[in-house]
PDB file of C-alpha atoms in Angstrom:
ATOM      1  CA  UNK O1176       0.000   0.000   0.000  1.00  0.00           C
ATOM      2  CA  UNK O1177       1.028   3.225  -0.688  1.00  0.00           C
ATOM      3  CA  UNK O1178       2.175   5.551   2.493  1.00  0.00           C
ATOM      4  CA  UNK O1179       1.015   8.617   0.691  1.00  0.00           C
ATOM      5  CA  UNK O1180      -2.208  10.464   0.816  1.00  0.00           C
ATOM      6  CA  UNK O1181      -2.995  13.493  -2.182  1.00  0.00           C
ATOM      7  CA  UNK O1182      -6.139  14.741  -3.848  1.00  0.00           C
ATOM      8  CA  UNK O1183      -7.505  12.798  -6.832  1.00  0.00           C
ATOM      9  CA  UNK O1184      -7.596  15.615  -8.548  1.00  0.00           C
ATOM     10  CA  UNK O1185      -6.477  19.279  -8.956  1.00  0.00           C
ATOM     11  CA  UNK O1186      -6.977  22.409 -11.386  1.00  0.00           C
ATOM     12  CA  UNK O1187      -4.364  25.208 -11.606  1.00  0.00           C
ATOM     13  CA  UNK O1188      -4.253  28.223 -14.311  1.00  0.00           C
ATOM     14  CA  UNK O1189      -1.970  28.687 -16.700  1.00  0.00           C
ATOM     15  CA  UNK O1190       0.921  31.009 -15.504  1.00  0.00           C
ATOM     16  CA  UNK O1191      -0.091  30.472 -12.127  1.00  0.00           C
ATOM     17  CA  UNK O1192       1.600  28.365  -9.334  1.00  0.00           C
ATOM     18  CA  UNK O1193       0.548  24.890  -8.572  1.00  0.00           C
ATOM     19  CA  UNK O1194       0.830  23.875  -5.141  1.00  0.00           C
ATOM     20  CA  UNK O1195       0.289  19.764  -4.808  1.00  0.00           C
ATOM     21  CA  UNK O1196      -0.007  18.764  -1.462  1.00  0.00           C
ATOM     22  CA  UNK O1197       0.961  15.387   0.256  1.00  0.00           C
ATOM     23  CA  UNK O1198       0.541  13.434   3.341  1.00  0.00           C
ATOM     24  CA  UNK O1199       2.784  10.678   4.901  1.00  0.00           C
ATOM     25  CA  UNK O1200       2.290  11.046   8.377  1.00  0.00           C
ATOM     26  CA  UNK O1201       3.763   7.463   8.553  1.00  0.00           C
ATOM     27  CA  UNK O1202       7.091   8.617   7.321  1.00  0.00           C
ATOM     28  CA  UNK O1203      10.443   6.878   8.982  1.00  0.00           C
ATOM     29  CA  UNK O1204      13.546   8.779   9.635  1.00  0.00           C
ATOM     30  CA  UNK O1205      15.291   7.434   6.541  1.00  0.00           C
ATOM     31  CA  UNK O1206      12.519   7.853   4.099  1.00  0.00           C
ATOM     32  CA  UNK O1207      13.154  10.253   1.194  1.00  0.00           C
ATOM     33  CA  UNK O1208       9.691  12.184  -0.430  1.00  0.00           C
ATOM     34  CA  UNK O1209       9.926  11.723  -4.414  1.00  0.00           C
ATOM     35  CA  UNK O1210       7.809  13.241  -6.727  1.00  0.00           C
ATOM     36  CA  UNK O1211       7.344  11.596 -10.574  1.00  0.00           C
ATOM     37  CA  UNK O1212       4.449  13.012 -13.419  1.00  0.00           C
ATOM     38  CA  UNK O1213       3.357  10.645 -16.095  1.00  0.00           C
ATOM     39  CA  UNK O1214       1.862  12.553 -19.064  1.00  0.00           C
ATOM     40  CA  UNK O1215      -0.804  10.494 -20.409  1.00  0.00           C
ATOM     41  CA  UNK O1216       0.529   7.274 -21.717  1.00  0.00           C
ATOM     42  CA  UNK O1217       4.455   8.199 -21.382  1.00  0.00           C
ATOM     43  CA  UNK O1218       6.227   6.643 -18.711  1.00  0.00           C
ATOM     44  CA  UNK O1219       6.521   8.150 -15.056  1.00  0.00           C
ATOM     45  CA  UNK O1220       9.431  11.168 -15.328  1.00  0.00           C
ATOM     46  CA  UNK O1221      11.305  12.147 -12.008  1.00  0.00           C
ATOM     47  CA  UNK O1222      10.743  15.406 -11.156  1.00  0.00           C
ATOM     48  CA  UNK O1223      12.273  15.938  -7.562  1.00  0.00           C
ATOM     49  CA  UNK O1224      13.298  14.085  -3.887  1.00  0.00           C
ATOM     50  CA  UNK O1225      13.959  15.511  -0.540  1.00  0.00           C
ATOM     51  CA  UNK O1226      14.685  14.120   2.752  1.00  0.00           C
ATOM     52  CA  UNK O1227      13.960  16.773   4.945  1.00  0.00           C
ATOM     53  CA  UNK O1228      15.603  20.038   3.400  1.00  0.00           C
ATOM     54  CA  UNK O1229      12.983  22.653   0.707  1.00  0.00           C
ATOM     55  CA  UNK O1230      14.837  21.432  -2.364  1.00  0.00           C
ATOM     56  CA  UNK O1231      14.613  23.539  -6.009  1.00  0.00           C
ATOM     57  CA  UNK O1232      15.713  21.955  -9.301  1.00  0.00           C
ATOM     58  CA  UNK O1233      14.457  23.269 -12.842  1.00  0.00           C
ATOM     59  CA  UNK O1234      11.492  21.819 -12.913  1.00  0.00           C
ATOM     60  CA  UNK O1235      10.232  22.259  -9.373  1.00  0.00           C
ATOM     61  CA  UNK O1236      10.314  23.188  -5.767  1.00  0.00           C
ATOM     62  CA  UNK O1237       9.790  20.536  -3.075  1.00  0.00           C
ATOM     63  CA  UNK O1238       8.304  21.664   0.510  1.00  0.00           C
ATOM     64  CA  UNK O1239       8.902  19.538   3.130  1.00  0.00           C
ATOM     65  CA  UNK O1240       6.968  20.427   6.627  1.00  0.00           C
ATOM     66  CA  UNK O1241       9.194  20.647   9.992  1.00  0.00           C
ATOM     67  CA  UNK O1242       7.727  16.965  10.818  1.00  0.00           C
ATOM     68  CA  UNK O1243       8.103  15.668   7.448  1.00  0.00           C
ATOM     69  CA  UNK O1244       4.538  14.737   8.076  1.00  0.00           C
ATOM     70  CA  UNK O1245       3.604  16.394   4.479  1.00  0.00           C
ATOM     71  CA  UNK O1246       4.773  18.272   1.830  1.00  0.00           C
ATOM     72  CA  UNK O1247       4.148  20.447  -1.315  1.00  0.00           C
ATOM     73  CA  UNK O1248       5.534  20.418  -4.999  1.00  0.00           C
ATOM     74  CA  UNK O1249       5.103  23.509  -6.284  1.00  0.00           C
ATOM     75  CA  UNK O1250       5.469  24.359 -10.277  1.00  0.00           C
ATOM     76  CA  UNK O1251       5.917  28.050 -10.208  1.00  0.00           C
ATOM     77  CA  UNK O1252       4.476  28.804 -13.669  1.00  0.00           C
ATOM     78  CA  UNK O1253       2.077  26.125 -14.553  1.00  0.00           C
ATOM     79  CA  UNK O1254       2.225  25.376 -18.193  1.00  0.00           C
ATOM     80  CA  UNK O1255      -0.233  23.491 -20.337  1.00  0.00           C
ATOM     81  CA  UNK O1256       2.204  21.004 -20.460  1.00  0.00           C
ATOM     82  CA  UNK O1257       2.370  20.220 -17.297  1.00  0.00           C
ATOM     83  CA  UNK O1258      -0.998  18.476 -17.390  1.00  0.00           C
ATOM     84  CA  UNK O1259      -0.461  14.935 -15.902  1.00  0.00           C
ATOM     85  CA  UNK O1260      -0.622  12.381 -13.086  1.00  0.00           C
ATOM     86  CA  UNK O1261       1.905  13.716 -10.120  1.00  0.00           C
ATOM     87  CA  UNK O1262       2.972  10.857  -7.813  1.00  0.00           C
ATOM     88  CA  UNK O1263       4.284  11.494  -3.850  1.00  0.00           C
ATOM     89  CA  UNK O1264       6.332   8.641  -2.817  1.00  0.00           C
ATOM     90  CA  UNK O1265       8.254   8.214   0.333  1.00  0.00           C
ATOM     91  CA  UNK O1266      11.170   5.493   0.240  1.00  0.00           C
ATOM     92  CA  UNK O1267      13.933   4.057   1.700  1.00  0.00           C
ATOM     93  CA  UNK O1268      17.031   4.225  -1.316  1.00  0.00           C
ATOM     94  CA  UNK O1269      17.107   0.685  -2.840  1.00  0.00           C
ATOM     95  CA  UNK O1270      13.706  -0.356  -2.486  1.00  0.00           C
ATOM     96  CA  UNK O1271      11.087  -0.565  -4.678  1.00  0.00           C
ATOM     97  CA  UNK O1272       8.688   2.323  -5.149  1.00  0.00           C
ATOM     98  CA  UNK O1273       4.923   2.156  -4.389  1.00  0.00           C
ATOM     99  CA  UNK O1274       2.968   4.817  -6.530  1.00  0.00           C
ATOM    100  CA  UNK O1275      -0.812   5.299  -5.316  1.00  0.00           C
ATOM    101  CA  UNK O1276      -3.800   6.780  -7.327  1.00  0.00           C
ATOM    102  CA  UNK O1277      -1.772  10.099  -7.917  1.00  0.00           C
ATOM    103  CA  UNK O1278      -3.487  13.596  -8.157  1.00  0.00           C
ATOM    104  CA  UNK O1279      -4.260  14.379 -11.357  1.00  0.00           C
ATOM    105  CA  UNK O1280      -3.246  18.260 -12.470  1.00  0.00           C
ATOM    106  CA  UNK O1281      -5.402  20.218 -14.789  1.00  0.00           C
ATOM    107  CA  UNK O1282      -3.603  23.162 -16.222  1.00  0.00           C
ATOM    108  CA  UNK O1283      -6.283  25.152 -17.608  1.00  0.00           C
ATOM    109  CA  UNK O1284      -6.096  28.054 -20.089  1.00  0.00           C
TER     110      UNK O1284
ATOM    111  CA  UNK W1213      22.102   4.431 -23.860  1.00  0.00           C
ATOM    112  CA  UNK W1214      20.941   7.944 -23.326  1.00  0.00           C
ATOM    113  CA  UNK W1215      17.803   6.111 -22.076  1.00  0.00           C
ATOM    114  CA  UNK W1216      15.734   3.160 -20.747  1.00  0.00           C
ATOM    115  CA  UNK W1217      14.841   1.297 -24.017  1.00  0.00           C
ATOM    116  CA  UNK W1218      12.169  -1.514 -24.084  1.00  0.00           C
ATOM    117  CA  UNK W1219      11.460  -3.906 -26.387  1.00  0.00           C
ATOM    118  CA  UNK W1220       9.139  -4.487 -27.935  1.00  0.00           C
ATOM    119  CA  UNK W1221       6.867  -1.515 -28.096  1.00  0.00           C
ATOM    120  CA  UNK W1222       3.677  -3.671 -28.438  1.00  0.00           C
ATOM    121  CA  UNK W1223       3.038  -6.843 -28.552  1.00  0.00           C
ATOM    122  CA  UNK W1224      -0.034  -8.366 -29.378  1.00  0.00           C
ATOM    123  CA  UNK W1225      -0.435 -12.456 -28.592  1.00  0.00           C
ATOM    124  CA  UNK W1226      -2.615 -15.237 -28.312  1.00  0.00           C
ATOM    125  CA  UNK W1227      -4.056 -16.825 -24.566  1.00  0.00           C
ATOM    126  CA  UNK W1228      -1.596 -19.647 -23.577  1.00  0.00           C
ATOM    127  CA  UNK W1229       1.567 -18.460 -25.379  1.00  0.00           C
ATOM    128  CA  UNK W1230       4.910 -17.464 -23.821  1.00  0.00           C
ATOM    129  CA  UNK W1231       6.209 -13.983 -23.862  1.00  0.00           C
ATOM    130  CA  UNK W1232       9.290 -12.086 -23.365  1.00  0.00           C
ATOM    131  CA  UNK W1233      10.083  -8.511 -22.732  1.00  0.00           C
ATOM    132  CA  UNK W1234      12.799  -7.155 -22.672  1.00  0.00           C
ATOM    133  CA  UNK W1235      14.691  -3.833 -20.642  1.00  0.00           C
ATOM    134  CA  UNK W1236      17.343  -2.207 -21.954  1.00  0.00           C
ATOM    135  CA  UNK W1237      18.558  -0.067 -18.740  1.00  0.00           C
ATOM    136  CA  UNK W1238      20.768   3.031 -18.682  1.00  0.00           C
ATOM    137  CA  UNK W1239      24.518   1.924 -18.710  1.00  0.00           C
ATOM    138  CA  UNK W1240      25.845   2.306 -15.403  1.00  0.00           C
ATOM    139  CA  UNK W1241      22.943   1.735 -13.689  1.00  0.00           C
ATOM    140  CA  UNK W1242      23.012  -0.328 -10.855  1.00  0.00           C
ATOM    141  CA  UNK W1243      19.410  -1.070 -10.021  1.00  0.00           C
ATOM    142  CA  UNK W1244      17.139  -2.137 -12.931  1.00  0.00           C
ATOM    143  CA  UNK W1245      12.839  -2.513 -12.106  1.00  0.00           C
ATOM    144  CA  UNK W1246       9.958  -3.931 -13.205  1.00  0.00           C
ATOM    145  CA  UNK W1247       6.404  -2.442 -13.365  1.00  0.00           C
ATOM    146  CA  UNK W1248       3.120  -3.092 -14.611  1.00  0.00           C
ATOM    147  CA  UNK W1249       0.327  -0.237 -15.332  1.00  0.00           C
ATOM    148  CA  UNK W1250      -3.168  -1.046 -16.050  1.00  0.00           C
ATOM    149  CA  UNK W1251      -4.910   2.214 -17.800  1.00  0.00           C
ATOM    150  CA  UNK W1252      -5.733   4.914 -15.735  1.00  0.00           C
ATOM    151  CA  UNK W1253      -3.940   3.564 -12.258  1.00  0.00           C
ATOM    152  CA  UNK W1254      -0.484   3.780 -11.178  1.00  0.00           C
ATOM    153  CA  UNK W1255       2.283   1.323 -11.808  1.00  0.00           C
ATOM    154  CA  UNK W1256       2.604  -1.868 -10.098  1.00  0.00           C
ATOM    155  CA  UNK W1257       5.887  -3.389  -8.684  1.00  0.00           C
ATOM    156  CA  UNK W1258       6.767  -6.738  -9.968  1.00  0.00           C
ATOM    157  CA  UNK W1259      10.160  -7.210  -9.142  1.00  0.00           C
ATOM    158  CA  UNK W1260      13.406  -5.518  -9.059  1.00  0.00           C
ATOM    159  CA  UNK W1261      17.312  -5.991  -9.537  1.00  0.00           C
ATOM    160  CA  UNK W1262      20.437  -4.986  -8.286  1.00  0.00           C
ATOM    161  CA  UNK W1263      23.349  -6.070 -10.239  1.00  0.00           C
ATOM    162  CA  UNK W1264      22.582  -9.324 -11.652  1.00  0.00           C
ATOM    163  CA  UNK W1265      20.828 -10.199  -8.265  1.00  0.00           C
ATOM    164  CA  UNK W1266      17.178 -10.126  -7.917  1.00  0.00           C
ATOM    165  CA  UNK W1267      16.329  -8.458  -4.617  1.00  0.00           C
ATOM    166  CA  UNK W1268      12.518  -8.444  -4.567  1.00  0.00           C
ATOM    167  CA  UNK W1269      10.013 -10.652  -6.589  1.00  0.00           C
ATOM    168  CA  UNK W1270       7.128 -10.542  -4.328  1.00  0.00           C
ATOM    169  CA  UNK W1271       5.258  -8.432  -7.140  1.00  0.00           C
ATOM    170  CA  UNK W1272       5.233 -11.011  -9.515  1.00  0.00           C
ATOM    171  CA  UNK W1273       1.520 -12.035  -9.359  1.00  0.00           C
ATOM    172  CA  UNK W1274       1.951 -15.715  -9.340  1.00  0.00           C
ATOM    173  CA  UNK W1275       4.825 -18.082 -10.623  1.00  0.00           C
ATOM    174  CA  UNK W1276       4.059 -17.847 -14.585  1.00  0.00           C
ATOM    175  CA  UNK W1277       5.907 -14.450 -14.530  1.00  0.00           C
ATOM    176  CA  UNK W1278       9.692 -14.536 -13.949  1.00  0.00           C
ATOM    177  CA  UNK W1279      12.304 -12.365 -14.410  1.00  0.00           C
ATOM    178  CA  UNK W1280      16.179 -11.958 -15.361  1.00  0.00           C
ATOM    179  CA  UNK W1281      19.204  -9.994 -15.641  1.00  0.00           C
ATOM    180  CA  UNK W1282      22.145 -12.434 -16.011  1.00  0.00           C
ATOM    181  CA  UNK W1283      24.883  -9.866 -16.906  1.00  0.00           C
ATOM    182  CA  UNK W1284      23.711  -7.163 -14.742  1.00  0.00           C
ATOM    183  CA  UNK W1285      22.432  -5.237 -17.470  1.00  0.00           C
ATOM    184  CA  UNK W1286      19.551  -6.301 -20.234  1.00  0.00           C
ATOM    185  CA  UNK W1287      16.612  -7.586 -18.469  1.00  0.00           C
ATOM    186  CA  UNK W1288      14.127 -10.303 -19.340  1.00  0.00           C
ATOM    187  CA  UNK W1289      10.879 -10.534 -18.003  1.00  0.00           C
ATOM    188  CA  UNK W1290       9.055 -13.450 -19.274  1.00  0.00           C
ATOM    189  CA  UNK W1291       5.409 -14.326 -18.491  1.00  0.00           C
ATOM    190  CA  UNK W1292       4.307 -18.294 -19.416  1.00  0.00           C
ATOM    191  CA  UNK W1293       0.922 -19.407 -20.841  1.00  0.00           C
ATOM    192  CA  UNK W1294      -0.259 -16.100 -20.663  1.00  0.00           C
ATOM    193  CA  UNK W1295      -3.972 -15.109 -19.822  1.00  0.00           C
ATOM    194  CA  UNK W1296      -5.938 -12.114 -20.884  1.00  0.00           C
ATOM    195  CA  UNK W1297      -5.659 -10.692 -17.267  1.00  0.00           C
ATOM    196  CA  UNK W1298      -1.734 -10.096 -17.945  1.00  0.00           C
ATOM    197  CA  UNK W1299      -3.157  -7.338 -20.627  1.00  0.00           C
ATOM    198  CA  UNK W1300      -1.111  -4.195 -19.664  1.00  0.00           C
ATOM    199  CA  UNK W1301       1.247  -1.818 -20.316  1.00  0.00           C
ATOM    200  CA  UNK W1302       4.852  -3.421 -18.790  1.00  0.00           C
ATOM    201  CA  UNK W1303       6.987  -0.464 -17.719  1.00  0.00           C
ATOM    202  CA  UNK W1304      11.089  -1.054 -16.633  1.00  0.00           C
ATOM    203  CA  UNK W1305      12.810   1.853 -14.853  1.00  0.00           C
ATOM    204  CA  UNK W1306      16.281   1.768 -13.749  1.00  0.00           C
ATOM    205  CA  UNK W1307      18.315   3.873 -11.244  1.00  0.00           C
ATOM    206  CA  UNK W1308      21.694   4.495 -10.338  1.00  0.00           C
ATOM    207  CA  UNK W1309      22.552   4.490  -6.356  1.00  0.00           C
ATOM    208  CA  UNK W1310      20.286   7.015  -3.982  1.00  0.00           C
ATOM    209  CA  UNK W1311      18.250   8.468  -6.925  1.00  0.00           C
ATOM    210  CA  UNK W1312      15.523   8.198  -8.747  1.00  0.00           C
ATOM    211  CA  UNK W1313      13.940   6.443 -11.459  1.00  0.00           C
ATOM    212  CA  UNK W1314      14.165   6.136 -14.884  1.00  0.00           C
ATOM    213  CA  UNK W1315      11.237   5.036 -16.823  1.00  0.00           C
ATOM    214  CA  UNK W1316      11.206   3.521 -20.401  1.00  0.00           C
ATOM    215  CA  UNK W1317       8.631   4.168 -22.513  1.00  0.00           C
ATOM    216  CA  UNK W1318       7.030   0.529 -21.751  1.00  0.00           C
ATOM    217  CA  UNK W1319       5.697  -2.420 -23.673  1.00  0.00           C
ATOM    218  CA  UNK W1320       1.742  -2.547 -24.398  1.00  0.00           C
ATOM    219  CA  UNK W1321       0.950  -5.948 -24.238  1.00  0.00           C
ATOM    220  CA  UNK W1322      -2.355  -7.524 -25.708  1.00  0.00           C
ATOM    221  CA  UNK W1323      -3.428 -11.183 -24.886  1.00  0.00           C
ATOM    222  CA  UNK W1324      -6.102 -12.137 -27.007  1.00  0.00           C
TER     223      UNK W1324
END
């Protein structure tokens, strides 16, 4: 079973900031948070990890609450393209990854 | 490679024949995975690899699906007598140490 909790689903504007929220109160001290999209039929693309550190890359910026209870991707200028299936995973390095339902992001014009 | 390459793309068969798919993983990369993704859910573990050594099969669904990586690199995942149920897209991913995944663009397969 997955150890993540997220909306099913989620609109944003284009140009505007999407802020995707995650739960894994269950979280162990090792556990990193990863974040994959899958655009419709392609397969799942990494888009960012943390352990317990905000991290930034060039796709995204990964918010990770004090307790690591929860955290927040954030795509600062939602594009059309960014329409897809985001996935919150928490994991250990090395073992398999468990991807839940997902919440799926509408960019809308 | 520059990528995860999977072959083949689709593959359409009949009930109770054999099949093999196949993972081509990024060079270098240590860990090598298997997933399967019925439409409009997430990917399902199978099994996973690290090295030549198979560290986790307890996603296989039930002993007509096996999997191999011999050298450490090209993986084989081979499902026996297969049923209509095994109808799905077949996604491998592989990682180097402490990072992420990298998906291949995944074999549809078809059991009619």
């Amino acid at each position: 079973d997955a150890k993540t909790t997220q909306p099913p689903s989620m609109d944003c504007a284009e140009g505007r900031a999407a802020n995707l929220p995650c739960n894994h109160s269950t979280i162990s001290g090792n556990e990193y948070v990863y974040w994959y999209r899958q655009i419709h039929s392609q397969g799942p693309q990494y888009i960012i990890h943390g352990l317990k550190n905000n991290e930034t890359n060039e796709m995204a910026s990964l918010i990770i609450t004090e307790d690591r209870k929860s955290s927040t991707l954030i795509l600062p200028h939602a594009t059309l393209r960014d329409t897809a299936v985001y996935y919150c995973i928490v994991n250990n390095y090395g073992q398999n990854f468990v991807f839940g339902p997902g919440t799926r992001l509408s960019v809308l014009p | 490679g520059a990528g995860v390459s999977q072959s083949p793309r689709y593959k359409v068969t009949k009930r109770g024949q054999d099949v093999a798919l196949r993972c081509d993983p990024i060079s270098g990369h240590v860990s090598l995975y298997w997933y399967r993704q019925a439409l409009g859910q997430g990917p399902e573990f199978l099994t996973y690899f690290n090295y030549e050594a198979q560290q986790d099969k307890s996603g296989l669904p039930n002993d007509r699906f096996s999997a191999e990586r011999p050298e450490g690199s090209i993986s084989t995942l081979t499902i026996q007598r297969t049923e209509q149920r095994d109808s799905a897209m077949y996604r491998c991913a592989s990682a180097p140490p402490a990072y992420g995944y990298t998906f291949g663009s995944g074999t549809r397969l078809t059991v009619v």
